CSV table of C-alpha atoms in Angstrom, one decimal:
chain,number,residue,atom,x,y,z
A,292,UNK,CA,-7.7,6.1,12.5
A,293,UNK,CA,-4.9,8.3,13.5
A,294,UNK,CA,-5.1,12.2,13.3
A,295,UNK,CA,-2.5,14.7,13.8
A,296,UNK,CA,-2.5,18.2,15.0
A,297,UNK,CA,0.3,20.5,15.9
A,298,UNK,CA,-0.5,22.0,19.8
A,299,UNK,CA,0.7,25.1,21.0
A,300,UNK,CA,2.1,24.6,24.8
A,301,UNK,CA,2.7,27.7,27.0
A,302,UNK,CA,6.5,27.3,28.6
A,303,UNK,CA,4.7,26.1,31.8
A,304,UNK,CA,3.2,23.3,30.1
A,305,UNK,CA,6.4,22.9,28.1
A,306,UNK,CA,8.6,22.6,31.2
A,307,UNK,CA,5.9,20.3,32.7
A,308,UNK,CA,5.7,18.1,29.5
A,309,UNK,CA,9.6,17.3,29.5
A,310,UNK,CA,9.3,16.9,32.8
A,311,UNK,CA,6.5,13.9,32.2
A,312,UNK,CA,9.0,12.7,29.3
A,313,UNK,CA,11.8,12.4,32.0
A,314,UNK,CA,10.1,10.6,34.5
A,315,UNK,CA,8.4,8.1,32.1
A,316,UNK,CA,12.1,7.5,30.7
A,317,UNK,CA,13.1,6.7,34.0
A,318,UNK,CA,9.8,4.2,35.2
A,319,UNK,CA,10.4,2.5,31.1
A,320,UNK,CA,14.2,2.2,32.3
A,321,UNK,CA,13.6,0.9,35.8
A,322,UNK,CA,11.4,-1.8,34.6
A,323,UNK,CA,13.9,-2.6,32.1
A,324,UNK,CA,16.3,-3.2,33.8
A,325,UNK,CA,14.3,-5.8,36.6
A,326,UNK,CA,13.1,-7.4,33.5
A,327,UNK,CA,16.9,-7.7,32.3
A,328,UNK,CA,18.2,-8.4,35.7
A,329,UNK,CA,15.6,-11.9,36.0
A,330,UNK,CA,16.3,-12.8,33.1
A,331,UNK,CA,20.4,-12.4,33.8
A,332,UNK,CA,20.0,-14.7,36.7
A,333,UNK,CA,18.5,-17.4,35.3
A,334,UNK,CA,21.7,-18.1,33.2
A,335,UNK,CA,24.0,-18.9,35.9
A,336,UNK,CA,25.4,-22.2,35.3
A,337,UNK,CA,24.3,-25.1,37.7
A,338,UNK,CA,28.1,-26.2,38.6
A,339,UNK,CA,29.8,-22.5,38.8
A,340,UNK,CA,29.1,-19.0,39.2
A,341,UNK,CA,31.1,-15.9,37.8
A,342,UNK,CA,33.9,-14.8,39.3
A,343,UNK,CA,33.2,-11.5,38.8
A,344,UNK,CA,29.4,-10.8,39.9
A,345,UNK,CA,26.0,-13.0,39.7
A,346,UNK,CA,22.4,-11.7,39.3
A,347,UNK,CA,21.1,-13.2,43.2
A,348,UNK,CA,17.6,-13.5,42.9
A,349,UNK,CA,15.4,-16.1,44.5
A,350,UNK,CA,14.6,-18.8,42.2
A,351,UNK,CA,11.2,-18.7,43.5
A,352,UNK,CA,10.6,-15.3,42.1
A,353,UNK,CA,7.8,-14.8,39.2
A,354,UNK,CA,8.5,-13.1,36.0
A,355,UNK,CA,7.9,-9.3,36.3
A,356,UNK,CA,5.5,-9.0,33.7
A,357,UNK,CA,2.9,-6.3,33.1
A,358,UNK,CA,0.5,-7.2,35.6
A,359,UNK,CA,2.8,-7.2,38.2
A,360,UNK,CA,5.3,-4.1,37.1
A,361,UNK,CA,2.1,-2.3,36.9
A,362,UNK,CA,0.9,-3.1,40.3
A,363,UNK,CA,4.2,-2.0,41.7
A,364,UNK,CA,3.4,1.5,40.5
A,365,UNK,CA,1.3,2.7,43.6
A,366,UNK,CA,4.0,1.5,46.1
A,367,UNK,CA,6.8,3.0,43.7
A,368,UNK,CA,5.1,6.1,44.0
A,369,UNK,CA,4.9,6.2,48.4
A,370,UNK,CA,9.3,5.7,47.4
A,371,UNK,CA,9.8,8.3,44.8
A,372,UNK,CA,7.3,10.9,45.2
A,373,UNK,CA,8.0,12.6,41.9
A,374,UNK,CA,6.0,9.7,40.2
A,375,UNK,CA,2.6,11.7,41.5
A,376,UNK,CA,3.2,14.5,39.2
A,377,UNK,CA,2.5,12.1,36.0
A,378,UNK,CA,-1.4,10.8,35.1
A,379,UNK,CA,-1.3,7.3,36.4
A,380,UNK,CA,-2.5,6.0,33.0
A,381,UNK,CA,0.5,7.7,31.6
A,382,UNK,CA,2.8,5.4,33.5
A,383,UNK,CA,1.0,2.0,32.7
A,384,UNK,CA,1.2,2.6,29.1
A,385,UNK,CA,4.7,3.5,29.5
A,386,UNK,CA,5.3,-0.1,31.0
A,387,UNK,CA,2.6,-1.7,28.5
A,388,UNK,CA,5.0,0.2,25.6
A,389,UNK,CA,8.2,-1.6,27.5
A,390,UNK,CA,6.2,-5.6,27.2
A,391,UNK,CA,5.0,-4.7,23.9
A,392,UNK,CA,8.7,-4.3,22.7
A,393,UNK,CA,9.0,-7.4,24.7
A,394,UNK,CA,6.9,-9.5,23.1
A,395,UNK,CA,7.5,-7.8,19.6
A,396,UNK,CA,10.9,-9.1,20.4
A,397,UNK,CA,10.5,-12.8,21.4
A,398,UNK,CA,8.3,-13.1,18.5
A,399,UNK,CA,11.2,-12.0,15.9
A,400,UNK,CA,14.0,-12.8,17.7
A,401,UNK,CA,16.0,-9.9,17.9
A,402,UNK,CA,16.0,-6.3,19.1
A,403,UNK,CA,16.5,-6.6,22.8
A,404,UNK,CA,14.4,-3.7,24.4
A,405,UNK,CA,17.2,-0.6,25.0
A,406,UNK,CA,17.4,1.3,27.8
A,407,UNK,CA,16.7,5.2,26.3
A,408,UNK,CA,19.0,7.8,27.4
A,409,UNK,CA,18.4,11.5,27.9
A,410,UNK,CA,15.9,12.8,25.4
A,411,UNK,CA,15.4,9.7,23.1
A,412,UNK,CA,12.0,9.2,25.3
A,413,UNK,CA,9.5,11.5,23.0
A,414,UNK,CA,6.3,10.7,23.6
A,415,UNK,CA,3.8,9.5,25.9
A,416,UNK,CA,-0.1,7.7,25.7
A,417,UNK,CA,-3.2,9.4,27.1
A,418,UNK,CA,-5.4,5.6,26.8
A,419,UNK,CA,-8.8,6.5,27.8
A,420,UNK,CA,-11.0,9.8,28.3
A,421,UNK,CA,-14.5,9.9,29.4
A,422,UNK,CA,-15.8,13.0,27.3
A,423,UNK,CA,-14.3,14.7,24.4
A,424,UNK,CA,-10.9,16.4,24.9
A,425,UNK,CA,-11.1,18.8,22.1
A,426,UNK,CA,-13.2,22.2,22.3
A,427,UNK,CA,-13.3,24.3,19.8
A,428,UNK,CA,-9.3,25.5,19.7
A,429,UNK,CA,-8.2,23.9,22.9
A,430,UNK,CA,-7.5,20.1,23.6
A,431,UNK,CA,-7.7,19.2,27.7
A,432,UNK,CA,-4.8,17.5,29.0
A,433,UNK,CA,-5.4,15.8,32.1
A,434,UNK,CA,-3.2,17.4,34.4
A,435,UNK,CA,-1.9,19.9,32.2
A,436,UNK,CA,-4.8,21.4,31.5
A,437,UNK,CA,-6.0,23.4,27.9
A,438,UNK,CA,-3.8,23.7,25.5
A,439,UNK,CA,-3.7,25.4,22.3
A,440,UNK,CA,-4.3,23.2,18.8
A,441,UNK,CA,-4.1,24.1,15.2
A,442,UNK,CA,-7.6,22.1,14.9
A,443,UNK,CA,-6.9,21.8,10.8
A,444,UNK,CA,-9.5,19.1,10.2
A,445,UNK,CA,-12.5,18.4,12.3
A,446,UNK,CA,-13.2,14.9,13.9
A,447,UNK,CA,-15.6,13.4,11.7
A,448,UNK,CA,-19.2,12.7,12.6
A,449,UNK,CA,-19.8,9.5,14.3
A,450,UNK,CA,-16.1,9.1,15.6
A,451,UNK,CA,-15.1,8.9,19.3
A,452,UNK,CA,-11.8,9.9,20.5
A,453,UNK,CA,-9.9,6.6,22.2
A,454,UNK,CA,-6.6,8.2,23.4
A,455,UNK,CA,-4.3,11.0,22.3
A,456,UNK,CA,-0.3,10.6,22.4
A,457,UNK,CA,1.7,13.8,23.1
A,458,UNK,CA,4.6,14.1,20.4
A,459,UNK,CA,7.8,16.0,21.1
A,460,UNK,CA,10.0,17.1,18.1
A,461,UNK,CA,12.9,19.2,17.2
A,462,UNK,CA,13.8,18.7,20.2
A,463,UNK,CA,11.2,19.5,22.9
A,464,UNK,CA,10.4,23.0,20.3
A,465,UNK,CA,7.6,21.5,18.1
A,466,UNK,CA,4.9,19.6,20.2
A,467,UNK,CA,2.1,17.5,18.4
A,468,UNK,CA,-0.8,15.4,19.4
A,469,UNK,CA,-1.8,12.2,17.7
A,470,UNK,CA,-5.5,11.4,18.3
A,471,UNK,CA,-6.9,8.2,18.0
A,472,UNK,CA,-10.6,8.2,16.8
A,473,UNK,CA,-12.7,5.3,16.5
A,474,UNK,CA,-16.4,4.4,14.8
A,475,UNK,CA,-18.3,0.9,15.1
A,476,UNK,CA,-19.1,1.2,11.8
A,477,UNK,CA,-17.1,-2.2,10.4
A,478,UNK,CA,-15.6,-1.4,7.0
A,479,UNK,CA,-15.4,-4.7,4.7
A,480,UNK,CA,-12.2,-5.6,2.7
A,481,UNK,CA,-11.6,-3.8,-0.6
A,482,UNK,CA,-12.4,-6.0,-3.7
A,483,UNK,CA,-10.0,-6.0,-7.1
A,484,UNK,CA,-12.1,-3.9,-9.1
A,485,UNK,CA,-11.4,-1.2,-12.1
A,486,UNK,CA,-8.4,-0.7,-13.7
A,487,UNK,CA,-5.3,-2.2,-12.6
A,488,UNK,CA,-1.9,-0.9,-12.5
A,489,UNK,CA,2.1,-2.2,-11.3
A,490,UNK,CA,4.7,0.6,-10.4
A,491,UNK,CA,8.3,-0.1,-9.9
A,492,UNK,CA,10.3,1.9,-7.5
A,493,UNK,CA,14.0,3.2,-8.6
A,494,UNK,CA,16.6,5.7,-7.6
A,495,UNK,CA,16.9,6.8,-11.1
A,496,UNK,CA,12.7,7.1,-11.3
A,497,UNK,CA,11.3,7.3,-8.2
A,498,UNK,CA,8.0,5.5,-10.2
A,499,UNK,CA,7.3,4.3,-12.8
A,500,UNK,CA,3.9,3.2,-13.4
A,501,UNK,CA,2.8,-0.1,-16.2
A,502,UNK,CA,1.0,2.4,-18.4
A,503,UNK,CA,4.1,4.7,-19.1
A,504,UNK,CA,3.6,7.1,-17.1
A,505,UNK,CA,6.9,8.0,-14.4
A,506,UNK,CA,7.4,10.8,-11.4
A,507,UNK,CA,10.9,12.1,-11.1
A,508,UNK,CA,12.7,11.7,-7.7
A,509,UNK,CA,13.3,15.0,-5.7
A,510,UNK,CA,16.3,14.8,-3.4
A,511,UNK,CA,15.3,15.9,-0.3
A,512,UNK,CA,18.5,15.4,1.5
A,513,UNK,CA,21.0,15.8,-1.0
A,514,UNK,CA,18.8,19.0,-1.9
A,515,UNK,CA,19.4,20.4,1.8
A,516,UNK,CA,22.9,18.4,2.5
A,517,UNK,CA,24.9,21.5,1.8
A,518,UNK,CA,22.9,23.9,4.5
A,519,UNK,CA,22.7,21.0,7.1
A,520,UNK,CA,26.1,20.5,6.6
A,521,UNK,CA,27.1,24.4,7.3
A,522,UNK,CA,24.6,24.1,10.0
A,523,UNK,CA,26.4,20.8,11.6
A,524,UNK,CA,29.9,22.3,10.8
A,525,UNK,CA,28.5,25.4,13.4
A,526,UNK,CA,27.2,23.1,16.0
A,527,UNK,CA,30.4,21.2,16.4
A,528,UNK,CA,32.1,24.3,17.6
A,529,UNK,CA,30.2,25.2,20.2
A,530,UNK,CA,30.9,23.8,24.2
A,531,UNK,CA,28.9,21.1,24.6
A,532,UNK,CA,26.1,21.6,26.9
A,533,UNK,CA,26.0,25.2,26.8
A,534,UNK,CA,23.1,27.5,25.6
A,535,UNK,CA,24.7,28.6,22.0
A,536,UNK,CA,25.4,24.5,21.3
A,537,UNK,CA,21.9,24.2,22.5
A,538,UNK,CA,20.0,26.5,20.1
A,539,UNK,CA,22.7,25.3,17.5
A,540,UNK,CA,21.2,21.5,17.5
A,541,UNK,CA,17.8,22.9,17.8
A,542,UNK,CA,18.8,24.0,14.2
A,543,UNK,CA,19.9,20.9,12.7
A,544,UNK,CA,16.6,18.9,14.4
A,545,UNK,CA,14.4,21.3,12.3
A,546,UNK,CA,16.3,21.1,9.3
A,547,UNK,CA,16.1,17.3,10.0
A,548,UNK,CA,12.4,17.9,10.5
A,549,UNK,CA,11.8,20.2,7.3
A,550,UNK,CA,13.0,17.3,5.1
A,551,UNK,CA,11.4,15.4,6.3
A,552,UNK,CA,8.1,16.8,6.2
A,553,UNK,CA,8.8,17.5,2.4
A,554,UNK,CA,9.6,13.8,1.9
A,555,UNK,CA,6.4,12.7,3.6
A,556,UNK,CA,4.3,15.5,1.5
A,557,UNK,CA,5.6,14.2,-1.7
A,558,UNK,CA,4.7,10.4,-0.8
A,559,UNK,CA,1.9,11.4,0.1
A,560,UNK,CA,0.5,13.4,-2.7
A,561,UNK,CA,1.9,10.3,-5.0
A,562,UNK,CA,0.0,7.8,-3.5
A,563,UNK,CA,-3.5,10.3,-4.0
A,564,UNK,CA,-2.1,10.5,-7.8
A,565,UNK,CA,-2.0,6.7,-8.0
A,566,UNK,CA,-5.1,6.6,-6.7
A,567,UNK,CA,-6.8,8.7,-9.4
A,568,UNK,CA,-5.2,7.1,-12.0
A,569,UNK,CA,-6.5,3.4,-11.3
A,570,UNK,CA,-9.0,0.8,-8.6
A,571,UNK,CA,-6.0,-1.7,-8.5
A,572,UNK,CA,-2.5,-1.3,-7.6
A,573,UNK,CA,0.5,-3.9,-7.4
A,574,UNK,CA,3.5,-2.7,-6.1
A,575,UNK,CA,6.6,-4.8,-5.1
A,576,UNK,CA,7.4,-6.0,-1.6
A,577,UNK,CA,10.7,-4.5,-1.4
A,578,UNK,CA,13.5,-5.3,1.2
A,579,UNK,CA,13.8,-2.1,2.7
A,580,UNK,CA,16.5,-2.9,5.2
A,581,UNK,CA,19.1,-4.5,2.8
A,582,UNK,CA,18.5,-1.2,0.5
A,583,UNK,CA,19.4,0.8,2.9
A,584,UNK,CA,22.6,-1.0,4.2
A,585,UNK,CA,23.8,-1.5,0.4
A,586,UNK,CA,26.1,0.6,-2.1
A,587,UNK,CA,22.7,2.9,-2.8
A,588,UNK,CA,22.1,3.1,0.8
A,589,UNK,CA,22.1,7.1,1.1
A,590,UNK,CA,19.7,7.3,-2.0
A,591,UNK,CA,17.4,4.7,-0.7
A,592,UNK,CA,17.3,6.1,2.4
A,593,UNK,CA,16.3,9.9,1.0
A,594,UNK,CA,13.8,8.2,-1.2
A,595,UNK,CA,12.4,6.6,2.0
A,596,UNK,CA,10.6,3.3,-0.1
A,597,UNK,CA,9.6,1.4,2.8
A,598,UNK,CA,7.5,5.1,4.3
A,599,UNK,CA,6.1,5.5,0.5
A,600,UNK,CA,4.8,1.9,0.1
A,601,UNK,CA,3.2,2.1,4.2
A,602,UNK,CA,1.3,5.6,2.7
A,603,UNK,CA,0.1,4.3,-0.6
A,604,UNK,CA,-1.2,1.1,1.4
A,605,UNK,CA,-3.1,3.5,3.9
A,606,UNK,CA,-4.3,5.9,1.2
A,607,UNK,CA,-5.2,3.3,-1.0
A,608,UNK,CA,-7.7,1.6,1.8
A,609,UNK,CA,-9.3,5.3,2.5
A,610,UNK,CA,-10.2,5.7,-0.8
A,611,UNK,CA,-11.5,2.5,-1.3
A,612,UNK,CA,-8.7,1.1,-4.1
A,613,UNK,CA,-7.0,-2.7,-3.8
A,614,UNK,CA,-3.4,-2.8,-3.2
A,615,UNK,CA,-1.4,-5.9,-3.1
A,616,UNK,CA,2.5,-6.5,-2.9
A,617,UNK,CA,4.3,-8.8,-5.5
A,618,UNK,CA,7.4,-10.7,-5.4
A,619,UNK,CA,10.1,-8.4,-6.5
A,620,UNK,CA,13.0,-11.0,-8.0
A,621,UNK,CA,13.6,-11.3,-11.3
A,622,UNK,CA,10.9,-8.2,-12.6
A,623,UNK,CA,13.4,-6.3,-14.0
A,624,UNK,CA,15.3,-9.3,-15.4
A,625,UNK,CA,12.3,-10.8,-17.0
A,626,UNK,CA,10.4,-9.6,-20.4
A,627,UNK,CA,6.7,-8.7,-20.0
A,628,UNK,CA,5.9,-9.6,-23.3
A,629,UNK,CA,7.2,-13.4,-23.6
A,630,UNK,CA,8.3,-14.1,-20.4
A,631,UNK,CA,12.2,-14.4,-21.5
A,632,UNK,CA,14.6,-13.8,-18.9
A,633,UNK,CA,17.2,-11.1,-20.0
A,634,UNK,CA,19.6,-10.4,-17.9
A,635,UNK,CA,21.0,-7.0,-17.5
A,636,UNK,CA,23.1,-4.9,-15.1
A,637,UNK,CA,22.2,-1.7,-13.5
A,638,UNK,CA,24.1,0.5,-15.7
A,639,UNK,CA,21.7,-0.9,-18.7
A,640,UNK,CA,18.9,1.3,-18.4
A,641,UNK,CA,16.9,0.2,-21.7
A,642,UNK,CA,15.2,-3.3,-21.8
A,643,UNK,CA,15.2,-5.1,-25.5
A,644,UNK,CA,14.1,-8.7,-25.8
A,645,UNK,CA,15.9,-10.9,-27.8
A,646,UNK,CA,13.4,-13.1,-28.3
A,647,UNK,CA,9.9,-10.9,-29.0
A,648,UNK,CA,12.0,-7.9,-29.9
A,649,UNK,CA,9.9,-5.8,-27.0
A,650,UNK,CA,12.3,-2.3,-26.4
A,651,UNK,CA,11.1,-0.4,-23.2
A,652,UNK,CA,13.0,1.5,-20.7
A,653,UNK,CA,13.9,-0.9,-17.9
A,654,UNK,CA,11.6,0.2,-15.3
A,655,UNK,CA,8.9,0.0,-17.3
A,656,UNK,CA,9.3,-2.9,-18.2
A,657,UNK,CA,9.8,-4.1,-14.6
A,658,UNK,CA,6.3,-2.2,-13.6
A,659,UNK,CA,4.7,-4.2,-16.3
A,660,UNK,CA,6.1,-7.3,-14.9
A,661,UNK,CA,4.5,-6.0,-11.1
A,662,UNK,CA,0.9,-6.3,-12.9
A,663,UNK,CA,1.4,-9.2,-14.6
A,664,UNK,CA,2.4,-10.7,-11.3
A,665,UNK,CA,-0.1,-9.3,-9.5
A,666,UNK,CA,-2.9,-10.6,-11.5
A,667,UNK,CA,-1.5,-14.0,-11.5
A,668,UNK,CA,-1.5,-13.9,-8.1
A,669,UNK,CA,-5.6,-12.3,-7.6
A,670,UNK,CA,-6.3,-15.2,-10.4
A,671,UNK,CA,-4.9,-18.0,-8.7
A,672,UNK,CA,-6.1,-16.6,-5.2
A,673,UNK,CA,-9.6,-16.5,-6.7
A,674,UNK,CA,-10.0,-13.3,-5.6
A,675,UNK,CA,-11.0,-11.7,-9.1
A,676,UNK,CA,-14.3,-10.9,-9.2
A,677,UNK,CA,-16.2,-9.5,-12.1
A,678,UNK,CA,-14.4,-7.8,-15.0
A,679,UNK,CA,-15.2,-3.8,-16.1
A,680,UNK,CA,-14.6,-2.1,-19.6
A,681,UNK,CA,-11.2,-0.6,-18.3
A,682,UNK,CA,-9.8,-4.3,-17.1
A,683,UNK,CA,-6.6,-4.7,-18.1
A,684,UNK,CA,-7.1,-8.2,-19.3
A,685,UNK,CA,-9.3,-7.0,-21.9
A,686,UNK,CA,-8.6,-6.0,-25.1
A,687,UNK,CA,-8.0,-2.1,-26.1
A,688,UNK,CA,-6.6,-1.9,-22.5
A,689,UNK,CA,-3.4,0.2,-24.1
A,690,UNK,CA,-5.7,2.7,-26.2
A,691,UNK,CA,-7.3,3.4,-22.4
A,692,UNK,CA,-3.8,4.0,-21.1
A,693,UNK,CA,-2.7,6.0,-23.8
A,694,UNK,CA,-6.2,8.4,-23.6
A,695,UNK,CA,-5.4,9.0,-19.9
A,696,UNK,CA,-1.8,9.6,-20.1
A,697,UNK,CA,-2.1,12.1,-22.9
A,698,UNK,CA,-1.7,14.9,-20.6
A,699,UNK,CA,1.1,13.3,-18.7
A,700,UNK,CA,4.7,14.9,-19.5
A,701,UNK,CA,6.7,12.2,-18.1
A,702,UNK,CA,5.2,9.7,-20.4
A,703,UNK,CA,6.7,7.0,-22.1
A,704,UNK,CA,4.7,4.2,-23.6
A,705,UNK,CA,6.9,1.0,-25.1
A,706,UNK,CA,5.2,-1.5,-27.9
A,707,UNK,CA,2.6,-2.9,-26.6
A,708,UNK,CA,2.4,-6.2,-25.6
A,709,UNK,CA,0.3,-9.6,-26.3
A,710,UNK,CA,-2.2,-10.9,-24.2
């Protein structure tokens, strides 16, 4: 498990952290570009060569893979003295982070590893400590020594820190620590059990759950867009590179940074409302990329789907409730209660089945199709294991969802359906 805390650097350390963040830019970079200049000269053609320029390296020469890029380190380091002042550790993971993207990349085939330019390097990996780095108020840095943490939640008993990662945000301003902590303790898969529920995500809804039941969806950006904007419009007319433009972006990055945090606050208090309400949750397995490159692409971004879905998943595994992913096509195009498709544009917001007669609104009618899907799916899996008085299989299911929505505002409870 990953915990965050927010660390409190003195502007020695500060200056020394950026520093680390430079040089491990420029090792990350260096590597990179060996790793792109091998694999340039293996695709010179056997009967020509470029008139221009050709990558001469000796066909004898191995790969420069991890092991061997991480060897180089030590005689790097007797060239370019300046690699001393970083932990060696440091630097390894920063070339383990550069094969990682590597591999990450040959296995989907695309997204080349990027060269990062000035200040797009923001963090760096601690990988091992021999005794606990926190005390009390202070986390030890090797190399940097004590600094300052906002310790708001103690390590649990039984837990071992593995590594910490040093965070820089708003740029270089806002320094946080993300601590790894690790237990033997094995904890088994989470079995379907209790109620179940399906939610459908929307921009006009941000949820809406199968019982009724739907949250609102705050804007966070267009909420803020008018004082980024004025903000923006102020850093534009400054001279680049000077002190005023400086402290000017430093703005906009916390802005950035403030919405943010709101955005992730709200997902995450969501997901721990989902979780009271049911054991069970389906949830569609939405294409987050293609949302945010369509027409709705600024509202699907703000809403942030693909960060709320990762949350819920995570929450729902801490406190011990199933969650499963369902295929998305066709739920809001298909009735829940007789399985008719009716087919409907966006700008129809009501669902009415011609066949049954079923009249919902159209995301809750979609969220109802998520559970029906998602128990099909646990059924034909085998995975469903015994059956409790709130199952939603069994009869009087509704009366249960209509005694625990009672004191829900945003409520809205269709006909029911047939079983």
């Amino acid at each position: 498990m990953n915990y965050t805390y927010r660390i409190y650097p003195d502007a020695a350390q500060q200056t020394q952290l950026l520093e680390w963040l430079e040089i491990c830019r420029s090792v990350y970079n260096y590597a990179l570009r060996e790793l792109k200049d091998w694999i340039a000269s293996r695709k010179c053609p056997l009967d020509r060569c470029s008139l221009e320029r050709e990558y001469i390296i000796p066909a004898d020469e191995p790969f420069p893979s991890y092991h061997r890029q991480q060897n180089n380190l030590p005689k790097a380091k007797k060239q370019f003295p300046h690699l001393g002042k970083v932990h060696s550790q440091v630097l390894q993971t920063t070339i383990r982070r550069l094969h990682d993207t590597w591999e990450a990349f040959q296995k989907r085939g695309h997204g080349f590893p990027r060269f990062k330019k000035f200040g797009q390097f923001k963090s760096f990996v601690f990988p091992q400590f021999k005794n606990n780095p926190i005390n009390g108020s202070t986390v030890k840095l090797p190399k940097i020594g004590e600094v300052p943490i906002n310790l708001h939640r103690p390590i649990p008993d039984g837990f071992k820190v593995k590594q910490v990662r040093v965070v820089s945000r708003v740029r270089g301003t806002q320094w946080y620590v993300v601590v790894t902590i690790e237990s033997p303790v094995s904890v088994p898969d989470i079995p379907i059990h209790g109620r179940a529920i399906g939610i459908d995500l929307g921009l006009e809804r941000f949820l809406t759950v199968s019982d009724g039941s739907f949250q609102e969806r705050p804007k966070f950006f267009r909420s803020m867009h008018r004082k980024l904007k004025l903000l923006q419009r102020r850093a534009a007319r400054k001279q680049k590179g000077s002190q005023n433009w400086e402290k000017a972006q430093t703005k906009v990055a916390r802005m950035h940074h403030r919405i943010a945090n709101r955005r992730k606050d709200f997902h995450l208090k969501t997901a721990h409302k989902l979780c009271d309400q049911a054991q069970t949750i389906f949830a569609e397995d939405l294409n987050v990329k293609g949302l945010a490159r369509g027409i709705l692409r600024k509202g699907c971004v703000d809403a942030a789907f693909g960060q709320f879905l990762s949350l819920t998943e995570w929450v729902c595994w801490k406190r011990g409730v199933y969650f499963a992913k369902v295929d998305p096509n066709g739920t809001s195009q298909t009735c829940p209660s007789c399985f008719a498709t009716v087919h409907k544009g966006l700008e129809v917001r009501e669902h009415h089945c011609p066949e049954c007669g079923y009249r919902t609104h159209r995301d809750h009618a979609a969220a109802e199709m998520v559970l029906r899907r998602g128990l099909e799916n646990v059924v034909a899996q085998g995975l469903w294991g015994r059956e409790t008085a709130c199952q939603v299989g069994l009869s009087g299911v509704y009366d249960l969802d209509k005694w625990r929505g009672a004191g829900i505002p945003n409520r809205e409870v269709g006909k029911p359906a047939l079983y």
